[in-house]
PDB file of C-alpha atoms in Angstrom:
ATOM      1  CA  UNK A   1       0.000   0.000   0.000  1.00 56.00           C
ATOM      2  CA  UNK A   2       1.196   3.799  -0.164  1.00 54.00           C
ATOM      3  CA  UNK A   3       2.775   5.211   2.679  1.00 52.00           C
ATOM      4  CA  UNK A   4       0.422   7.452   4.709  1.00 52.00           C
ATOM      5  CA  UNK A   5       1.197  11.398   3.757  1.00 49.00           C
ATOM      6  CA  UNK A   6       3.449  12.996   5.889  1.00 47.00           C
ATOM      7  CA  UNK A   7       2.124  15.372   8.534  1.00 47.00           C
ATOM      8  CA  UNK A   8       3.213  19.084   7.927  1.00 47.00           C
ATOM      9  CA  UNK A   9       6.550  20.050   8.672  1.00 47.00           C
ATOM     10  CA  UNK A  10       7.377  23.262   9.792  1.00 43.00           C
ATOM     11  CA  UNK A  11      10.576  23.774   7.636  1.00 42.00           C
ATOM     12  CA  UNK A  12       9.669  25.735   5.265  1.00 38.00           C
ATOM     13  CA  UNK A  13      11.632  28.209   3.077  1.00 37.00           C
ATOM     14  CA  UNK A  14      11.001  31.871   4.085  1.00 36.00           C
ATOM     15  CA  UNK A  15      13.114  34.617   2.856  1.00 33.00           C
ATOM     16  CA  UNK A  16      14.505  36.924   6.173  1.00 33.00           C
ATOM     17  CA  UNK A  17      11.800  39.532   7.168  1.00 31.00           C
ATOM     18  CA  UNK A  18       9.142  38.558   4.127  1.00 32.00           C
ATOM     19  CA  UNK A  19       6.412  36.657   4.689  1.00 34.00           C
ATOM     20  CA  UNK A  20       6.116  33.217   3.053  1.00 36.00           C
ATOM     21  CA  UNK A  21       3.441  33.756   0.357  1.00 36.00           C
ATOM     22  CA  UNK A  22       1.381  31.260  -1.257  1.00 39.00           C
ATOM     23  CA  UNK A  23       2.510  29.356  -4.289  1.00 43.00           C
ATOM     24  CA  UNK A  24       2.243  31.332  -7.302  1.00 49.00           C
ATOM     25  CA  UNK A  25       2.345  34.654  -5.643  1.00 45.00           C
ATOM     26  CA  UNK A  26       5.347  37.168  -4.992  1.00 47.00           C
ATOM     27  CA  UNK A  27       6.228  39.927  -1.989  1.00 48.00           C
ATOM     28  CA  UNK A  28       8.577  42.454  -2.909  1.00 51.00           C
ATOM     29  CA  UNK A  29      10.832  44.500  -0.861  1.00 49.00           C
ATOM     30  CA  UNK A  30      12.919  47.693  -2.260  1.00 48.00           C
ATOM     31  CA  UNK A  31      16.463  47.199  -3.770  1.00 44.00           C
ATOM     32  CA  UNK A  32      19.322  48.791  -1.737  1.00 44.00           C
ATOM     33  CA  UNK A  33      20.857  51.732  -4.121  1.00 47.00           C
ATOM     34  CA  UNK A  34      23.125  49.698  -5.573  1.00 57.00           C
ATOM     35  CA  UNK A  35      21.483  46.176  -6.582  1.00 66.00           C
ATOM     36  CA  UNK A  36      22.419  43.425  -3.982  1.00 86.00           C
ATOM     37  CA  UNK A  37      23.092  40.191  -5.342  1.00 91.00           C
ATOM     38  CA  UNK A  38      21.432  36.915  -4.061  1.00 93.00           C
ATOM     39  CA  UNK A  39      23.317  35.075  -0.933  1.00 94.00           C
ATOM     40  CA  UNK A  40      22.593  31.567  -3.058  1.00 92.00           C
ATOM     41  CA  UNK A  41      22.880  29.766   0.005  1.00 94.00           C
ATOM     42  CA  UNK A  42      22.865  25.867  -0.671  1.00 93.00           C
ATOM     43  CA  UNK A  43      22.889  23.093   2.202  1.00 94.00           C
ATOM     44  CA  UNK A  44      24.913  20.231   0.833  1.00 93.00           C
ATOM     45  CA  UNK A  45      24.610  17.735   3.818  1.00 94.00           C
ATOM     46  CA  UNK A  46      22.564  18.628   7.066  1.00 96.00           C
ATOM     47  CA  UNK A  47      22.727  15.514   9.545  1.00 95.00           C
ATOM     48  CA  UNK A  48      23.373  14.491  13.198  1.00 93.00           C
ATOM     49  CA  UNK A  49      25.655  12.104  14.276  1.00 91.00           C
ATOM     50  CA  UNK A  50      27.464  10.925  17.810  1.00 92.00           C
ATOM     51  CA  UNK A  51      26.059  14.075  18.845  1.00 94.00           C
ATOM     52  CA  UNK A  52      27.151  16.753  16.636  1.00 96.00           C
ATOM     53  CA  UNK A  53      25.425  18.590  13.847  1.00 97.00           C
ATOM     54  CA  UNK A  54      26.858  18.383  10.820  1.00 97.00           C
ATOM     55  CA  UNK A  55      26.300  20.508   8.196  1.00 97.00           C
ATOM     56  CA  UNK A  56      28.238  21.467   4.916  1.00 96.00           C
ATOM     57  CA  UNK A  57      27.215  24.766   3.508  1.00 96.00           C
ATOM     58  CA  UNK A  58      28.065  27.330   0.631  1.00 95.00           C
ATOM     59  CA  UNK A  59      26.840  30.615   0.159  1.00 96.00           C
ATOM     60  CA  UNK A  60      28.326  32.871  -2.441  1.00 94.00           C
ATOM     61  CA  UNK A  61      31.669  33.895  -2.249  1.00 93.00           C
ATOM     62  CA  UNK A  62      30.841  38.043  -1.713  1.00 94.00           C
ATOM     63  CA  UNK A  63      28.634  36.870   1.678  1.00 96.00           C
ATOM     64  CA  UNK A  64      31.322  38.045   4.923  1.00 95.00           C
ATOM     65  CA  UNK A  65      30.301  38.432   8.410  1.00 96.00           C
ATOM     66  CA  UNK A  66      28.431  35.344  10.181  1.00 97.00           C
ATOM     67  CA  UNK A  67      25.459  33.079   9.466  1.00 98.00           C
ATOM     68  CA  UNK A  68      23.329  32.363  12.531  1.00 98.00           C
ATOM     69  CA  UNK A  69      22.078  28.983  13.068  1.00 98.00           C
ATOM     70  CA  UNK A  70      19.485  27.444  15.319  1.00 98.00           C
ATOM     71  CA  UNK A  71      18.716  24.043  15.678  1.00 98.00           C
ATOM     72  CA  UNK A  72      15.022  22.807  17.108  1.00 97.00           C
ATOM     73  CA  UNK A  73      15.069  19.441  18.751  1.00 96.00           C
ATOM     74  CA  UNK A  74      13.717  17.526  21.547  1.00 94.00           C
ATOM     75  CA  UNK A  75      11.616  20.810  22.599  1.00 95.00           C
ATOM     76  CA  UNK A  76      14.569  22.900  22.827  1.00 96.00           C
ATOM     77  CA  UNK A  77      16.454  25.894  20.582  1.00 97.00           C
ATOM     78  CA  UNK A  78      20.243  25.659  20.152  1.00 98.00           C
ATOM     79  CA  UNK A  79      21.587  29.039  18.652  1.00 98.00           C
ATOM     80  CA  UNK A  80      25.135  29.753  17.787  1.00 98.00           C
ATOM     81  CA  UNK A  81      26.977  31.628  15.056  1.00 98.00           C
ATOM     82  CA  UNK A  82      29.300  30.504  12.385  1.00 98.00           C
ATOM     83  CA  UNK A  83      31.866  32.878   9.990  1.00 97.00           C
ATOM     84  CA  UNK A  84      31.890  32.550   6.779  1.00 96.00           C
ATOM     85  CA  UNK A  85      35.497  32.126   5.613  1.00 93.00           C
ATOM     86  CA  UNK A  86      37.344  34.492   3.239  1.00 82.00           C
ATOM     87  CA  UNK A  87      37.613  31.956   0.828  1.00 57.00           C
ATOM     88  CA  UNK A  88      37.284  33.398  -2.354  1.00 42.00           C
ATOM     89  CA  UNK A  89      35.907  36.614  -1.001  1.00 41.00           C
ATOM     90  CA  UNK A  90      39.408  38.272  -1.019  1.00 40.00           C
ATOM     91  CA  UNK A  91      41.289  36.609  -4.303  1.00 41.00           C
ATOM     92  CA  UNK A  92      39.904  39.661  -6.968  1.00 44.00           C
ATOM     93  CA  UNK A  93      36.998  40.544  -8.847  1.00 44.00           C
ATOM     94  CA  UNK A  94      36.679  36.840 -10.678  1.00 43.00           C
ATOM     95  CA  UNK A  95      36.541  34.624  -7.577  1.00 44.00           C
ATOM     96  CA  UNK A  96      34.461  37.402  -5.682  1.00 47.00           C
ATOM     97  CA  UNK A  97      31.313  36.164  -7.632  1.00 49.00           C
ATOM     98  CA  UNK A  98      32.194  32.474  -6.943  1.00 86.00           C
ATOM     99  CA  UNK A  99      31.075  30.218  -4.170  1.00 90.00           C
ATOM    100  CA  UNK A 100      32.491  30.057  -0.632  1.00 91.00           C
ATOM    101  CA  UNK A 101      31.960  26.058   0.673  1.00 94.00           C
ATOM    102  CA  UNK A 102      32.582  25.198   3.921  1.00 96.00           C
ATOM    103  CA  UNK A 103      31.669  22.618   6.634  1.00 97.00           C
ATOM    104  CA  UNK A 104      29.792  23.062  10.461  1.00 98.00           C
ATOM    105  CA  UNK A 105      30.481  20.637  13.453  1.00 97.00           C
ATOM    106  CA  UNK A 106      28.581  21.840  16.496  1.00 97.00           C
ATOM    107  CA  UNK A 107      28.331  19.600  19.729  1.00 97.00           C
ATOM    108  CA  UNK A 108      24.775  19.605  20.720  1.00 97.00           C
ATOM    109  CA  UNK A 109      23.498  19.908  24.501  1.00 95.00           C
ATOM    110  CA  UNK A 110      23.219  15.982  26.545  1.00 92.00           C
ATOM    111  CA  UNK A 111      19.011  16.914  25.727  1.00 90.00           C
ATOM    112  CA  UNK A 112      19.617  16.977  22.079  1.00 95.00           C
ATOM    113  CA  UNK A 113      22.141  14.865  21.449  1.00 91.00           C
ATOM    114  CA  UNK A 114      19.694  11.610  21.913  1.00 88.00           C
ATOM    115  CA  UNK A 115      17.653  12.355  18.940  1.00 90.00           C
ATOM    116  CA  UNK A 116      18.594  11.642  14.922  1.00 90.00           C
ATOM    117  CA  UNK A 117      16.668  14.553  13.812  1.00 95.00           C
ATOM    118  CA  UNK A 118      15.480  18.022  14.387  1.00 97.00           C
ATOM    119  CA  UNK A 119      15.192  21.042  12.050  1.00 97.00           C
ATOM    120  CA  UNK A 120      17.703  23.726  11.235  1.00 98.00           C
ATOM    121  CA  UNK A 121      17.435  27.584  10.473  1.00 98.00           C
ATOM    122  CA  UNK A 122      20.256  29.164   9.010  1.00 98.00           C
ATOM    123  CA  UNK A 123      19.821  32.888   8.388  1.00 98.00           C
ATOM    124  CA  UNK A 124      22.250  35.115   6.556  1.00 98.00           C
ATOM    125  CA  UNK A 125      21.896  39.130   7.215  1.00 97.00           C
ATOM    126  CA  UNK A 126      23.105  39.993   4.051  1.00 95.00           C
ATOM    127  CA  UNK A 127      25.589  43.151   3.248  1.00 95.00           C
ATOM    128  CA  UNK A 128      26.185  45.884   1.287  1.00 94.00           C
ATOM    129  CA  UNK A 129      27.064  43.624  -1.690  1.00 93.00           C
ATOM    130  CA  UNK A 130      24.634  40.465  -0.796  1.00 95.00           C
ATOM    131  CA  UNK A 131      20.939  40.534  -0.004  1.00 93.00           C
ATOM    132  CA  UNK A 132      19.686  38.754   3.312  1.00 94.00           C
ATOM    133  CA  UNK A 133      18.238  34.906   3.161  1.00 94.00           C
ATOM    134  CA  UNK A 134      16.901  32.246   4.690  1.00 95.00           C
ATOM    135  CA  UNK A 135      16.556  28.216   4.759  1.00 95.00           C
ATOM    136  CA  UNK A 136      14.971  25.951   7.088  1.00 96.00           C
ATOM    137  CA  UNK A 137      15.052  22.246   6.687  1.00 97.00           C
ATOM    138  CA  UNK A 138      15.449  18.952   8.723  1.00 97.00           C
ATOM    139  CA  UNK A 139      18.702  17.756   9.901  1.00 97.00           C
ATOM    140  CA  UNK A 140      19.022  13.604   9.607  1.00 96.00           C
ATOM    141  CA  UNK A 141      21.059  10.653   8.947  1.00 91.00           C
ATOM    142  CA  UNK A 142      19.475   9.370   5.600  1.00 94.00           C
ATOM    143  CA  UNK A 143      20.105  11.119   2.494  1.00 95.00           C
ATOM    144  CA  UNK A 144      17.034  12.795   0.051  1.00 96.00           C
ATOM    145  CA  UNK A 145      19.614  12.752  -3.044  1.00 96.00           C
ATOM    146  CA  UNK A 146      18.010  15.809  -4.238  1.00 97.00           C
ATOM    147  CA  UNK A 147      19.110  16.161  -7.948  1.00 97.00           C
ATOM    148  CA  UNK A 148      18.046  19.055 -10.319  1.00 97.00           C
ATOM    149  CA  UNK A 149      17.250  18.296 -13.913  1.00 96.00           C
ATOM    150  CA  UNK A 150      16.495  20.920 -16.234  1.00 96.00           C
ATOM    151  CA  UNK A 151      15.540  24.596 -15.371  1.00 96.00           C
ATOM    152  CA  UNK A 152      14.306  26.799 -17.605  1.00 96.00           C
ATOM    153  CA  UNK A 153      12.289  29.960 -18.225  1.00 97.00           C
ATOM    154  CA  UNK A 154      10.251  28.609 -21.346  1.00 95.00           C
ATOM    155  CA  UNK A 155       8.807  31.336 -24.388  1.00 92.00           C
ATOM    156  CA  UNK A 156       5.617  31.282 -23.195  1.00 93.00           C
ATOM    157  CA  UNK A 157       6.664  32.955 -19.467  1.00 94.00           C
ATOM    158  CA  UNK A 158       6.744  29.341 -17.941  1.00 96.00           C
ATOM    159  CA  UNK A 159       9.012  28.009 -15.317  1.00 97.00           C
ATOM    160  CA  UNK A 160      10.061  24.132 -16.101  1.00 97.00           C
ATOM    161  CA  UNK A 161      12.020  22.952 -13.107  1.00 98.00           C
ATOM    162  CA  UNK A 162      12.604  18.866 -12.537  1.00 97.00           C
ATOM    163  CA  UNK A 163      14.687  16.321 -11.062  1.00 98.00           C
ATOM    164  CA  UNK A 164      14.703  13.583  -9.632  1.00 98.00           C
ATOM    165  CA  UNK A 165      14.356  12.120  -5.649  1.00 98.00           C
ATOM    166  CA  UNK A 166      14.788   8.932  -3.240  1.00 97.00           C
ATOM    167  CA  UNK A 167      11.979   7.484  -3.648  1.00 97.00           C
ATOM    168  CA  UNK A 168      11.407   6.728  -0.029  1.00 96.00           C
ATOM    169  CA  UNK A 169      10.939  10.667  -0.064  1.00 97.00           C
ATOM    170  CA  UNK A 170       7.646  11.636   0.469  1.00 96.00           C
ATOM    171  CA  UNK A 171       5.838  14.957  -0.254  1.00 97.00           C
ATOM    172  CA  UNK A 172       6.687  17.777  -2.501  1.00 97.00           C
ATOM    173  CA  UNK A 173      10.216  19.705  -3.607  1.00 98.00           C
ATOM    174  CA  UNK A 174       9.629  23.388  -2.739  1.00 97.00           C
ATOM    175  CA  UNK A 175      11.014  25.944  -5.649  1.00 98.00           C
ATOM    176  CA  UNK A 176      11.342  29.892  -4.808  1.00 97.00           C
ATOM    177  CA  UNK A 177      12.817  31.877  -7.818  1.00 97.00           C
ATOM    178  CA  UNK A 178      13.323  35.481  -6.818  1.00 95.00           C
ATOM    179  CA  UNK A 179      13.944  38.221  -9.196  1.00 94.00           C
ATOM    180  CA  UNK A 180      13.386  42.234 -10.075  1.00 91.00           C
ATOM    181  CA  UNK A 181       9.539  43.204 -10.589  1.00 91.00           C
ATOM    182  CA  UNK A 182       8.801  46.356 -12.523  1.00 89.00           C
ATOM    183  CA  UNK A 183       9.194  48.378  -9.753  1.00 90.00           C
ATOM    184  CA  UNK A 184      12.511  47.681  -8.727  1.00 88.00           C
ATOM    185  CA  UNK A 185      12.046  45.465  -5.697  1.00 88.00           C
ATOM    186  CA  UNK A 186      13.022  42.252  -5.112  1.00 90.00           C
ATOM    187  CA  UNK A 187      10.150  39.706  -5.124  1.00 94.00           C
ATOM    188  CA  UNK A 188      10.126  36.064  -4.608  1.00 95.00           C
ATOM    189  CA  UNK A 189       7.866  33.852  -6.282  1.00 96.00           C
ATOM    190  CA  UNK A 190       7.103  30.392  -4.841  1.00 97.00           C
ATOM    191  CA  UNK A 191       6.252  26.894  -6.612  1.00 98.00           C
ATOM    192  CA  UNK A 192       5.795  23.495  -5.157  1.00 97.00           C
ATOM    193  CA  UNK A 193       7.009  20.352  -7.224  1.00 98.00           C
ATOM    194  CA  UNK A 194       5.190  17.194  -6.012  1.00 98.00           C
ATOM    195  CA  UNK A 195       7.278  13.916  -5.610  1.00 98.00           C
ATOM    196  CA  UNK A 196       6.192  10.874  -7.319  1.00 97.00           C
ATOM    197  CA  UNK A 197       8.234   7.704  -7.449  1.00 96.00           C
ATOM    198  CA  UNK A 198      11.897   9.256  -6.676  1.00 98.00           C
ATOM    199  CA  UNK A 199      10.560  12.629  -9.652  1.00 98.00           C
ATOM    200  CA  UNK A 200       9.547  15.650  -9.526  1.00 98.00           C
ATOM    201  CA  UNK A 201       8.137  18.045 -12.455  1.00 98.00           C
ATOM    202  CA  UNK A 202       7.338  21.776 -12.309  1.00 97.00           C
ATOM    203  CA  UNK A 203       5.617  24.256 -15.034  1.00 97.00           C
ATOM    204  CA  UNK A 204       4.092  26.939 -13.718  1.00 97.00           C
ATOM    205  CA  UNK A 205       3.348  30.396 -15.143  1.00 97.00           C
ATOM    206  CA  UNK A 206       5.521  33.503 -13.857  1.00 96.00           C
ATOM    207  CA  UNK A 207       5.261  37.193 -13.008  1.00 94.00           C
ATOM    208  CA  UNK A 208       5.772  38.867 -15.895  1.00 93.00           C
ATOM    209  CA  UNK A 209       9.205  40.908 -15.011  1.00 94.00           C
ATOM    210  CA  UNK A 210      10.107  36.753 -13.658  1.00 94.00           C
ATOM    211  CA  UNK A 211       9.825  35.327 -16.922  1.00 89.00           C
ATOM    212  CA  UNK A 212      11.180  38.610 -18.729  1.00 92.00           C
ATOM    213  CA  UNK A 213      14.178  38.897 -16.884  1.00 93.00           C
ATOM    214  CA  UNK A 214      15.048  35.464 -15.252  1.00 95.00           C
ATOM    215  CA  UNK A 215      16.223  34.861 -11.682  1.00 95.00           C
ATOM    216  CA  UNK A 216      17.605  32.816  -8.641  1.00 94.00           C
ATOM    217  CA  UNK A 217      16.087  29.600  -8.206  1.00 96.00           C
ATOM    218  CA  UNK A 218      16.186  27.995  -4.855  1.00 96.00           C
ATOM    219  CA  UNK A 219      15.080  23.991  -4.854  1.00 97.00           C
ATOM    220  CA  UNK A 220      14.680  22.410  -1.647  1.00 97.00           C
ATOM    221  CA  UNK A 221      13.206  19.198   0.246  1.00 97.00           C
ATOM    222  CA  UNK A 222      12.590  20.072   3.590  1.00 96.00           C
ATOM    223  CA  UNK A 223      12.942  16.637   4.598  1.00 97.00           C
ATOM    224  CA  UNK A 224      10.437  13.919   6.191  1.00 96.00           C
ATOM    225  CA  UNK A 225      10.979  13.181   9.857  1.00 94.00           C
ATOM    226  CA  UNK A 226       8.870   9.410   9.719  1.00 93.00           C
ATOM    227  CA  UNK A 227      11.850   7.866   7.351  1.00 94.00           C
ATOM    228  CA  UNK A 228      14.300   9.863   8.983  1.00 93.00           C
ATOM    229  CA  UNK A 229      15.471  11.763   5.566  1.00 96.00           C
ATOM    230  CA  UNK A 230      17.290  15.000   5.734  1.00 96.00           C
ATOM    231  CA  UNK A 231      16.002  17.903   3.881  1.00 96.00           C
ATOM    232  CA  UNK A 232      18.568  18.993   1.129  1.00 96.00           C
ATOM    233  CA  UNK A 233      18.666  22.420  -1.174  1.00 93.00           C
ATOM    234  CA  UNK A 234      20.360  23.720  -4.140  1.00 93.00           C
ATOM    235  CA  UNK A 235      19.757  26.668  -6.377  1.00 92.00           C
ATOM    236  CA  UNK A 236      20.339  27.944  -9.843  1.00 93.00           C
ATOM    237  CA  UNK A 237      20.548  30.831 -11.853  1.00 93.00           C
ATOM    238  CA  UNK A 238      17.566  30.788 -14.260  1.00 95.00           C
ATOM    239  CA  UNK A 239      17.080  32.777 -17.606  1.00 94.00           C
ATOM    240  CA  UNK A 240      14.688  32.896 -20.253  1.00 93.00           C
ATOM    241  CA  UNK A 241      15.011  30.987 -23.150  1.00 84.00           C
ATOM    242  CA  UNK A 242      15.689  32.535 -26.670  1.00 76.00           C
ATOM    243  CA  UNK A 243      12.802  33.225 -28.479  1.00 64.00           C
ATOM    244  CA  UNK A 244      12.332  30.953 -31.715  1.00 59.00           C
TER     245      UNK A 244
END
């Protein structure tokens, strides 16, 4: 038989100090003078083990300063502060716009360090260079093996997004593309892909500045806490296709 649906989870992508919208729909908020560009956070492993939470992270390589992390587990909030290196930040104008990886080992409180799983906030303030984000997914030890297929911003205004899944995951991959609207703000606009034997397939319509203009794609499975499978994201600049 099917396995039952999975009850909500509460990690859910939300970008810092916007409210979540519905799918389909897009909040703006006004561009700093000088147009800030996205933090592309990606979580490449988010799990627990003997203990410690262990994450590997990357964020683009003009993000400086700290991202904050708290970590929700057995009732109780863990908060602590990482830096991100200087990695590429400081090599010259070329490896400024590349990606900064690097890896988080934090040694949980005795309450915590019992449980497998528990869900993880990382939030980014953003600087003069690199707009504020944020991702919240589920820390565990078995892996989602999120991969992503095509993406593409179609002729008709339509964003294709699709990949593929374990197929022990269960529920839906959760796509935010943010981008410029017409006047000048950033917006997000947010899609949900649903999983169905180890795929997942997206084409939705877009905003009309979205599918004029392109943007940054986040992709993310927030995780499913009955099969103990960590919630993984990536993201990907998207741009329309050439007309034909």
């Amino acid at each position: 038989p099917p396995p039952p649906a999975p009850a909500p989870d509460p990690a859910t992508p939300t970008p810092t100090a916007i409210p979540a919208p519905t799918a389909g729909t897009s909040t703006g908020t006004p561009l700093a003078a000088t147009p800030r560009d996205p933090a592309k956070i990606r979580v490449l492993r988010a799990g627990v083990k003997s203990g410690y939470l262990d994450l590997r992270l990357q964020i683009t390589g003009r993000a400086d300063g700290r991202i904050a992390i708290t970590y929700h587990s057995a009732g109780k909030r863990t908060r602590f502060s990482v830096p991100i290196p200087d990695g590429a930040s400081a090599a010259g104008p070329r490896a400024r716009a590349s990606a900064t990886a690097f890896n988080v080992r934090k040694r949980l409180p005795s309450g915590q360090r019992r449980k497998t799983t528990g869900i993880v906030t990382l939030t980014y303030a953003g600087n003069a260079r690199v707009r504020p984000d944020e991702v919240r997914l589920r820390a565990a030890s078995g892996k989602a093996t999120l991969v992503r297929g095509r993406t593409a911003i179609d002729g008709q205004g339509n964003l294709i997004v699709e990949g593929t899944i374990s197929k022990r995951a269960v529920g839906v991959v959760r796509i935010r593309l943010g981008y410029v609207d017409a006047d000048g703000k950033v917006a997000f606009s947010h899609h949900r892909a649903r999983i169905k034997n180890g795929r997942w397939t997206l084409r939705d319509p877009l905003p009309a500045p979205a599918h004029s203009g392109g943007g940054q794609l986040s992709i993310q499975f927030t995780g499913y806490e009955k099969r103990r499978i960590r919630g993984e994201q990536t993201g990907k600049q998207v741009l329309p296709e050439p007309a034909t």
